[in-house]
PDB file of C-alpha atoms in Angstrom:
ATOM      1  CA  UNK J   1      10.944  11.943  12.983  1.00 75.00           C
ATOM      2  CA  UNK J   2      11.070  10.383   9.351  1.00 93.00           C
ATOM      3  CA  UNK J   3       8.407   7.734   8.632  1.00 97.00           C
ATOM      4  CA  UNK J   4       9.589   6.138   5.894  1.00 98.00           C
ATOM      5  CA  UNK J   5      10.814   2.712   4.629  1.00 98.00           C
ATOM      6  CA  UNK J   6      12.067   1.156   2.387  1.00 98.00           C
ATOM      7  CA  UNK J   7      11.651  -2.793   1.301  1.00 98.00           C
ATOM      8  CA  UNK J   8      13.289  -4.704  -1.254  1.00 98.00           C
ATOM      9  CA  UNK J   9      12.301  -8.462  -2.023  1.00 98.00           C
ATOM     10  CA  UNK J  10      14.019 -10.942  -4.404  1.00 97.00           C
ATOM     11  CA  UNK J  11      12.836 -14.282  -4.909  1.00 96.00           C
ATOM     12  CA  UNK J  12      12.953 -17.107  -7.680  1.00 95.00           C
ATOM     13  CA  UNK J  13       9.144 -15.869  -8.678  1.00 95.00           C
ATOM     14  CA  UNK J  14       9.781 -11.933  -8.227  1.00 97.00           C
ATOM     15  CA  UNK J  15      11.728  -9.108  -7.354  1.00 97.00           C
ATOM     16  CA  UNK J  16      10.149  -5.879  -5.697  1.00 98.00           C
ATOM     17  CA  UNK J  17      11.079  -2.473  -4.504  1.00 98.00           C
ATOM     18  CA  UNK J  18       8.693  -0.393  -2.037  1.00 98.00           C
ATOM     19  CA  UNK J  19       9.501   2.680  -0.810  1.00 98.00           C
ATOM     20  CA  UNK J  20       6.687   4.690   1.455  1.00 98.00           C
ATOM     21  CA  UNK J  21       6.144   7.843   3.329  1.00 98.00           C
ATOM     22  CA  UNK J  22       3.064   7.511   5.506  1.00 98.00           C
ATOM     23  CA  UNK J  23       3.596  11.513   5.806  1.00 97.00           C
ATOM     24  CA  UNK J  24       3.430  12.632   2.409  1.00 97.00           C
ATOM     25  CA  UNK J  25       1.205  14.031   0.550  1.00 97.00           C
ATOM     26  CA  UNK J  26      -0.278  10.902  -1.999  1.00 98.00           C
ATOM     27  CA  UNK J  27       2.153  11.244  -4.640  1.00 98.00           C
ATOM     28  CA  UNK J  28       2.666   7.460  -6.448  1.00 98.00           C
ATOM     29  CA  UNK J  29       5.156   5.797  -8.921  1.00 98.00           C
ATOM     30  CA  UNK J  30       3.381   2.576  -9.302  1.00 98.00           C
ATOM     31  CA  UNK J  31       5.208  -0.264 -11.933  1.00 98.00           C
ATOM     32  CA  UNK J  32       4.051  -3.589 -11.964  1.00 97.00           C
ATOM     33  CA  UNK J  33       2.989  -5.849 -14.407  1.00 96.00           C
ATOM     34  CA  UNK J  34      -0.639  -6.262 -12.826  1.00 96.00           C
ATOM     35  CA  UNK J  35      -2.388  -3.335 -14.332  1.00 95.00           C
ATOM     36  CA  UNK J  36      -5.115  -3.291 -12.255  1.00 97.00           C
ATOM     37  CA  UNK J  37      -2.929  -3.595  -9.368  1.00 97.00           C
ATOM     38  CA  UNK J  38      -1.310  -0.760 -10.302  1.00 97.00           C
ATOM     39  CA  UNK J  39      -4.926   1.668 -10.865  1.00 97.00           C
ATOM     40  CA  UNK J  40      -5.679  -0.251  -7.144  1.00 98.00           C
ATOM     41  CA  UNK J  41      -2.503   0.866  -5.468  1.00 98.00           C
ATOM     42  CA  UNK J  42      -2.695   4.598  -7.329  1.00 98.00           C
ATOM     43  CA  UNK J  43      -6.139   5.093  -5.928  1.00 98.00           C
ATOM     44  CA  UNK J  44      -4.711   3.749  -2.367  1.00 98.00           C
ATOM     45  CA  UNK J  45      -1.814   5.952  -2.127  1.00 98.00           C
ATOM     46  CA  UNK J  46      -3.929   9.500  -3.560  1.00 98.00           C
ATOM     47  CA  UNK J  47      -6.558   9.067  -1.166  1.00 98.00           C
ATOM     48  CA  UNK J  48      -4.513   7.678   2.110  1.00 98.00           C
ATOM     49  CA  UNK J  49      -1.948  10.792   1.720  1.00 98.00           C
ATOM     50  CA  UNK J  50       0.867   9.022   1.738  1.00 97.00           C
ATOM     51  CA  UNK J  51       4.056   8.739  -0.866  1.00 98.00           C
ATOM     52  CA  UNK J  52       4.592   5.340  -2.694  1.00 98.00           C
ATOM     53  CA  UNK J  53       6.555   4.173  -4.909  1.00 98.00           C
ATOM     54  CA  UNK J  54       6.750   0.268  -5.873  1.00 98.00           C
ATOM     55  CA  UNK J  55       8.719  -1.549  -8.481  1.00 98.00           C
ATOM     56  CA  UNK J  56       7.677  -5.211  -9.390  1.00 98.00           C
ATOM     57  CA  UNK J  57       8.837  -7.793 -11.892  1.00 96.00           C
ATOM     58  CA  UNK J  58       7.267 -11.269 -11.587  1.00 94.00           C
ATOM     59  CA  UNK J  59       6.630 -14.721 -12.980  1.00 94.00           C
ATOM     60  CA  UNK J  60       3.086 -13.786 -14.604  1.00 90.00           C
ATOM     61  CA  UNK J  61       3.195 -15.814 -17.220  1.00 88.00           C
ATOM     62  CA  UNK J  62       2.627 -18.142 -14.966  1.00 88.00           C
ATOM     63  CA  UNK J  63      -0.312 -16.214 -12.912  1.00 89.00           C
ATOM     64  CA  UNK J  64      -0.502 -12.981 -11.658  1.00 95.00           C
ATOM     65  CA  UNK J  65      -1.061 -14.862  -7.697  1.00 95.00           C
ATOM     66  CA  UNK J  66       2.574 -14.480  -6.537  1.00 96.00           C
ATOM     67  CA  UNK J  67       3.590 -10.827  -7.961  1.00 97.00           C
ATOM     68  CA  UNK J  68       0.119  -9.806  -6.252  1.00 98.00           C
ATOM     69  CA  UNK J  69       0.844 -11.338  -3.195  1.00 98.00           C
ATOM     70  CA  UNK J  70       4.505 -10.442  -2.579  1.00 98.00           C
ATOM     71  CA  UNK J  71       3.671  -6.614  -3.229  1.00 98.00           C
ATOM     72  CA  UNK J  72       1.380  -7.455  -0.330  1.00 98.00           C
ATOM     73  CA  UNK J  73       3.972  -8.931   1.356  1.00 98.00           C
ATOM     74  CA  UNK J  74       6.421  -6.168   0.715  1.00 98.00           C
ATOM     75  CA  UNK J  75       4.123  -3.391   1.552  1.00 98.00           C
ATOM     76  CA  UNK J  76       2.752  -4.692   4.788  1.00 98.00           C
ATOM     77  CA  UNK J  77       6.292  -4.864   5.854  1.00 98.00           C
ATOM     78  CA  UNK J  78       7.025  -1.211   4.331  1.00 98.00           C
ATOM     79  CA  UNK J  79       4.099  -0.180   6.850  1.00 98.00           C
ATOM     80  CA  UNK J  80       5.565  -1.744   9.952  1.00 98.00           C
ATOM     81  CA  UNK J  81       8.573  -0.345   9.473  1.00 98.00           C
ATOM     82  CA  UNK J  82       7.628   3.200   9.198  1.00 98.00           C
ATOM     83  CA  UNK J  83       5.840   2.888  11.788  1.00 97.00           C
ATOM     84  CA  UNK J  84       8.684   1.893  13.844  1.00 95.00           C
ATOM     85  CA  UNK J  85       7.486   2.560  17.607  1.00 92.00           C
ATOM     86  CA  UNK J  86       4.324   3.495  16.944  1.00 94.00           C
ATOM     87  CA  UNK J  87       4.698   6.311  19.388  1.00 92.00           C
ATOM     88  CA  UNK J  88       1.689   8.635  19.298  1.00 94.00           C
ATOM     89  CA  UNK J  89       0.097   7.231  16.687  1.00 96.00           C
ATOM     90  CA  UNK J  90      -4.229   7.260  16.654  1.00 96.00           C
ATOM     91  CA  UNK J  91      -3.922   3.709  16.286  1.00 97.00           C
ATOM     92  CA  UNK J  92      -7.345   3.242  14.898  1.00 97.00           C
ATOM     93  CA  UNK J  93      -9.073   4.408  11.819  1.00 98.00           C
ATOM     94  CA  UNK J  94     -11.814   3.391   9.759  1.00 98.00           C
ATOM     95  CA  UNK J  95     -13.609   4.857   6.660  1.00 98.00           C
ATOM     96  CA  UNK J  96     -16.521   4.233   4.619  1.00 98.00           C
ATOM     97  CA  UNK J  97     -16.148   5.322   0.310  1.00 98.00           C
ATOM     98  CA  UNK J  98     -19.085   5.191  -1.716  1.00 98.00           C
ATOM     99  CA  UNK J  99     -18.099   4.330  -6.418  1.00 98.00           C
ATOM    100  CA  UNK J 100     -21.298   4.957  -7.551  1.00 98.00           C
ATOM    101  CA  UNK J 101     -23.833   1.870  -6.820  1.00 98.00           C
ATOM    102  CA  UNK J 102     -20.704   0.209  -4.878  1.00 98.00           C
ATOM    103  CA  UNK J 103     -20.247   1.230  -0.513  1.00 98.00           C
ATOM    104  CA  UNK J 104     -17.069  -0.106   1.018  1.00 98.00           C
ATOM    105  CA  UNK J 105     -16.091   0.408   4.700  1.00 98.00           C
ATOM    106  CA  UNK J 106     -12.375  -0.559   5.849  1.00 98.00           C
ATOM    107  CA  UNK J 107     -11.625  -0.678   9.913  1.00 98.00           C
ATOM    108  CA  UNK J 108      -8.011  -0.570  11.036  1.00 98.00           C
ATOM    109  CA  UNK J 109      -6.624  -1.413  14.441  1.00 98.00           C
ATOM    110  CA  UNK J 110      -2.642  -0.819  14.298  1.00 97.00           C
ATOM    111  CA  UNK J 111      -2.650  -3.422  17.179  1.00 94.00           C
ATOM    112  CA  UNK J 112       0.398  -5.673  16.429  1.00 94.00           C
ATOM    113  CA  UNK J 113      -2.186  -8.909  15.897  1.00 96.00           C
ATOM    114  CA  UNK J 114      -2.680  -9.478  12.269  1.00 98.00           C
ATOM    115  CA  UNK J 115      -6.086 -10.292  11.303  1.00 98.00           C
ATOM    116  CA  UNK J 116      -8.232 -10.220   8.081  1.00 98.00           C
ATOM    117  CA  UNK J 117     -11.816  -9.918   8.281  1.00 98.00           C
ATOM    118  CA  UNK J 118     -12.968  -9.673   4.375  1.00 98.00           C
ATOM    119  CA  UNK J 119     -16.699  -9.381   4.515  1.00 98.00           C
ATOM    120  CA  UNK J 120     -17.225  -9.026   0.337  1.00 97.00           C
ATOM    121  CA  UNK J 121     -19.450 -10.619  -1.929  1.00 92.00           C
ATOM    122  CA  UNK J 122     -17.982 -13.492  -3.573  1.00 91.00           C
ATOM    123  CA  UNK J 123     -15.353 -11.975  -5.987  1.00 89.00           C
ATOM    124  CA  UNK J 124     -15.127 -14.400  -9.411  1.00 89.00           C
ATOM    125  CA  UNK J 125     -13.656 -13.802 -12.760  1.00 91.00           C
ATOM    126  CA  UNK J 126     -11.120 -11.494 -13.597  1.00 92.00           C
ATOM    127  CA  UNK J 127     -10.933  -7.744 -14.369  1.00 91.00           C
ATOM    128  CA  UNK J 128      -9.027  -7.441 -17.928  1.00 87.00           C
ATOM    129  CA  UNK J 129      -6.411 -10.135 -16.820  1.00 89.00           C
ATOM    130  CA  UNK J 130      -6.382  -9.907 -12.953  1.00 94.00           C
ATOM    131  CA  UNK J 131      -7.721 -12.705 -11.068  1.00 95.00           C
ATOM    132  CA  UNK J 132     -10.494 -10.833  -8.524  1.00 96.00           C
ATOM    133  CA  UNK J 133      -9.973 -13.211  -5.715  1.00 96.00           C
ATOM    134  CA  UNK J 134      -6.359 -12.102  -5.333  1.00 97.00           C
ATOM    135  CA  UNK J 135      -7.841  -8.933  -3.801  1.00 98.00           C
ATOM    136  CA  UNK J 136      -7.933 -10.902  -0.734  1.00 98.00           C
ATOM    137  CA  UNK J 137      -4.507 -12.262  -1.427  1.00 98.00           C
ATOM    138  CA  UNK J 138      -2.861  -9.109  -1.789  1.00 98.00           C
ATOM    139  CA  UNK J 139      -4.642  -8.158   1.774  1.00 98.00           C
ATOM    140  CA  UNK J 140      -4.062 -11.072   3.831  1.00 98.00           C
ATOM    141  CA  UNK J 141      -0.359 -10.644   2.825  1.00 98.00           C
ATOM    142  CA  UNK J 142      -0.650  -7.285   4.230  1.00 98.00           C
ATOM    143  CA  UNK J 143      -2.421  -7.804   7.459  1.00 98.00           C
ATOM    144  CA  UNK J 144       0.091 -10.398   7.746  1.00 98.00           C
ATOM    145  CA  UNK J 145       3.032  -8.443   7.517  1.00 98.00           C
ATOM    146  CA  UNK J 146       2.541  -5.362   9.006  1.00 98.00           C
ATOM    147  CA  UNK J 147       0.738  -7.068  12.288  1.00 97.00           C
ATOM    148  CA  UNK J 148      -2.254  -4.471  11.836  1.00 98.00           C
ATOM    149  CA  UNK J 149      -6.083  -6.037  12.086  1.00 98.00           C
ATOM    150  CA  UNK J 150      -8.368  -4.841   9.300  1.00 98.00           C
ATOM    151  CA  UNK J 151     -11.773  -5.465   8.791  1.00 98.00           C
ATOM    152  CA  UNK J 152     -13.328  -4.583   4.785  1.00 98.00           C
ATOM    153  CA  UNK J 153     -16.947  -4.370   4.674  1.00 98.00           C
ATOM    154  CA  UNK J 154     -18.567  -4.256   1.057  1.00 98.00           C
ATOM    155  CA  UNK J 155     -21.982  -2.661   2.252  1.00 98.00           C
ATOM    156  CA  UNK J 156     -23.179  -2.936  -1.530  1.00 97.00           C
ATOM    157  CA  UNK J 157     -22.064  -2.807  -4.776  1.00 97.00           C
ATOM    158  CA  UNK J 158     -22.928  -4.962  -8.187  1.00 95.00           C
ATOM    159  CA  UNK J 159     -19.862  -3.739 -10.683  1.00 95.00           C
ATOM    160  CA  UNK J 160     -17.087  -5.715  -9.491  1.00 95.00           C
ATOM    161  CA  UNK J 161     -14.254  -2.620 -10.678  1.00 96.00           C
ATOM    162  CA  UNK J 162     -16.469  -0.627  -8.384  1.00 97.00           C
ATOM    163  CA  UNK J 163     -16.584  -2.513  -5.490  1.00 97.00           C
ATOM    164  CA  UNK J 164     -12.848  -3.511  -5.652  1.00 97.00           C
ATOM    165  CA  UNK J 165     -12.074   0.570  -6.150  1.00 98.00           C
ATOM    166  CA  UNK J 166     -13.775   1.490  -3.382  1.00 98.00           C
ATOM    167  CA  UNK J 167     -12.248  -0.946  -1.241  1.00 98.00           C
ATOM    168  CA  UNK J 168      -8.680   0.212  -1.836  1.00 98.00           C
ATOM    169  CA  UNK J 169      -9.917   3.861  -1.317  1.00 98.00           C
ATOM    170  CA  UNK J 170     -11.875   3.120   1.840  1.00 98.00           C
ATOM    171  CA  UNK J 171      -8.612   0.784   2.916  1.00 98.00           C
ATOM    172  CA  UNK J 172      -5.828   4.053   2.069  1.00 98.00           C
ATOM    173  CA  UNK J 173      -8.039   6.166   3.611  1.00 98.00           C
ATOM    174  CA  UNK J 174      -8.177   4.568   7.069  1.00 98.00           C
ATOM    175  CA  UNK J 175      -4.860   3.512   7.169  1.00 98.00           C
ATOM    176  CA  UNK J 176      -4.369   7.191   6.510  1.00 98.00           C
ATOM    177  CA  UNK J 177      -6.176   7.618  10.388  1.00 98.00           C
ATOM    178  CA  UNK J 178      -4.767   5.329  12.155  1.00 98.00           C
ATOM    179  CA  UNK J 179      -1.353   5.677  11.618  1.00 97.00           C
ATOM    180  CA  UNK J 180      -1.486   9.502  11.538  1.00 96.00           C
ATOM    181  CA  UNK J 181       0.617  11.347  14.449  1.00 94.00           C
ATOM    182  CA  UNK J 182      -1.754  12.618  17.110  1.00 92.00           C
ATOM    183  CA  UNK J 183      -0.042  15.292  19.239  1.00 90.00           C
ATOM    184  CA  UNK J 184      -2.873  14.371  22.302  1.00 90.00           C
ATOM    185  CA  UNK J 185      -1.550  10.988  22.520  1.00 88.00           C
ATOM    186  CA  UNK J 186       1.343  10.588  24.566  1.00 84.00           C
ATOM    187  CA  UNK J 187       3.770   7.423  24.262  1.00 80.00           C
ATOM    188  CA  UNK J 188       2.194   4.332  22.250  1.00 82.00           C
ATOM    189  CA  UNK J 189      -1.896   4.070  22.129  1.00 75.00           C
ATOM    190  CA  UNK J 190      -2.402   1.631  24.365  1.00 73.00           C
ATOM    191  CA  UNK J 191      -2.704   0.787  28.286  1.00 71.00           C
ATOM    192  CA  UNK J 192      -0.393  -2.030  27.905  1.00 78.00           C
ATOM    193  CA  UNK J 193       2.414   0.280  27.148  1.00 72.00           C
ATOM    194  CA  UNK J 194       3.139  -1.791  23.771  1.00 75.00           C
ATOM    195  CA  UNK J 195       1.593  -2.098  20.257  1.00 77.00           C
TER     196      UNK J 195
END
């Protein structure tokens, strides 16, 4: 059984192409125009094992808020749809990644209820050009289109590119175990019968 998707969005602000396997092996081919974005979604990809590939064009000479957030968008929905029945899946995964002074913890529940938690300091200012609160754009967009619940706990952290790496590593990494086939579970992960 392939896991794989792949999503293509066009809009008047931007046009994107995502293409994932959740059962790769972390290869990337990352091309937007948000830089940072692009280190973020590297990182993800390497250390949640799984292939991705996204092409992005958008309106950032306006702002970077709606090429950030549609990759969400697109990405989320890339999930979902590799997923498809979610048969067998752990369902649940969290993990905790230290960047030096920085300790992130992400918390995953593939439940079919999207919901942010984002417990992180205050993120102000930018990064070279990237706006840091679209961090919790780009993941809202997610939890909101792939119908998964995630919780990101910054435990500590000062440097702001530390504590927004380790976030995306701690995120790819859980998502990595909950979505991961489990041959002890049998049917979908829950005693409702549906996900």
């Amino acid at each position: 059984m392939k896991r794989t998707a792949v999503i293509k969005r066009k809009t008047s602000e931007t046009e994107i192409l995502v293409k994932l396997d959740l059962d790769g092996s972390g290869t990337y081919a990352i091309s937007t125009p948000v830089a940072f974005l692009n280190h973020m979604l590297e990182l993800m990809a390497k250390h949640g094992l799984f292939d991705l590939s996204i092409k992005a064009t958008g309106d950032t000479d306006i702002d970077l808020h709606h090429t950030v957030e549609d990759i969400g968008i697109c990405f989320g929905e890339a999930v979902q749809k590799a997923l498809g029945s979610k048969r067998a899946i752990r369902r649940y995964g969290d993990a905790a990644v230290p960047m030096d002074e920085a300790l992130a913890q992400a918390v995953i529940d593939v439940s079919g209820r999207p919901y942010l938690v984002f417990n992180v300091p205050p993120l102000r200012g930018k990064v070279g050009n990237f706006d840091l609160e679209l961090v919790e754009e780009f993941f809202q967009a997610f939890v909101n289109h792939s119908s998964i619940t995630l919780h990101i706990n910054v435990l500590r952290g000062k440097n702001y590119h530390h504590i927004i790496e380790a976030v995306f590593k701690a995120f790819g990494r859980a998502l990595d175990s909950a979505t991961v086939i489990d041959k002890r579970v049998s049917g979908v992960p829950s005693t409702k019968g549906a996900l």
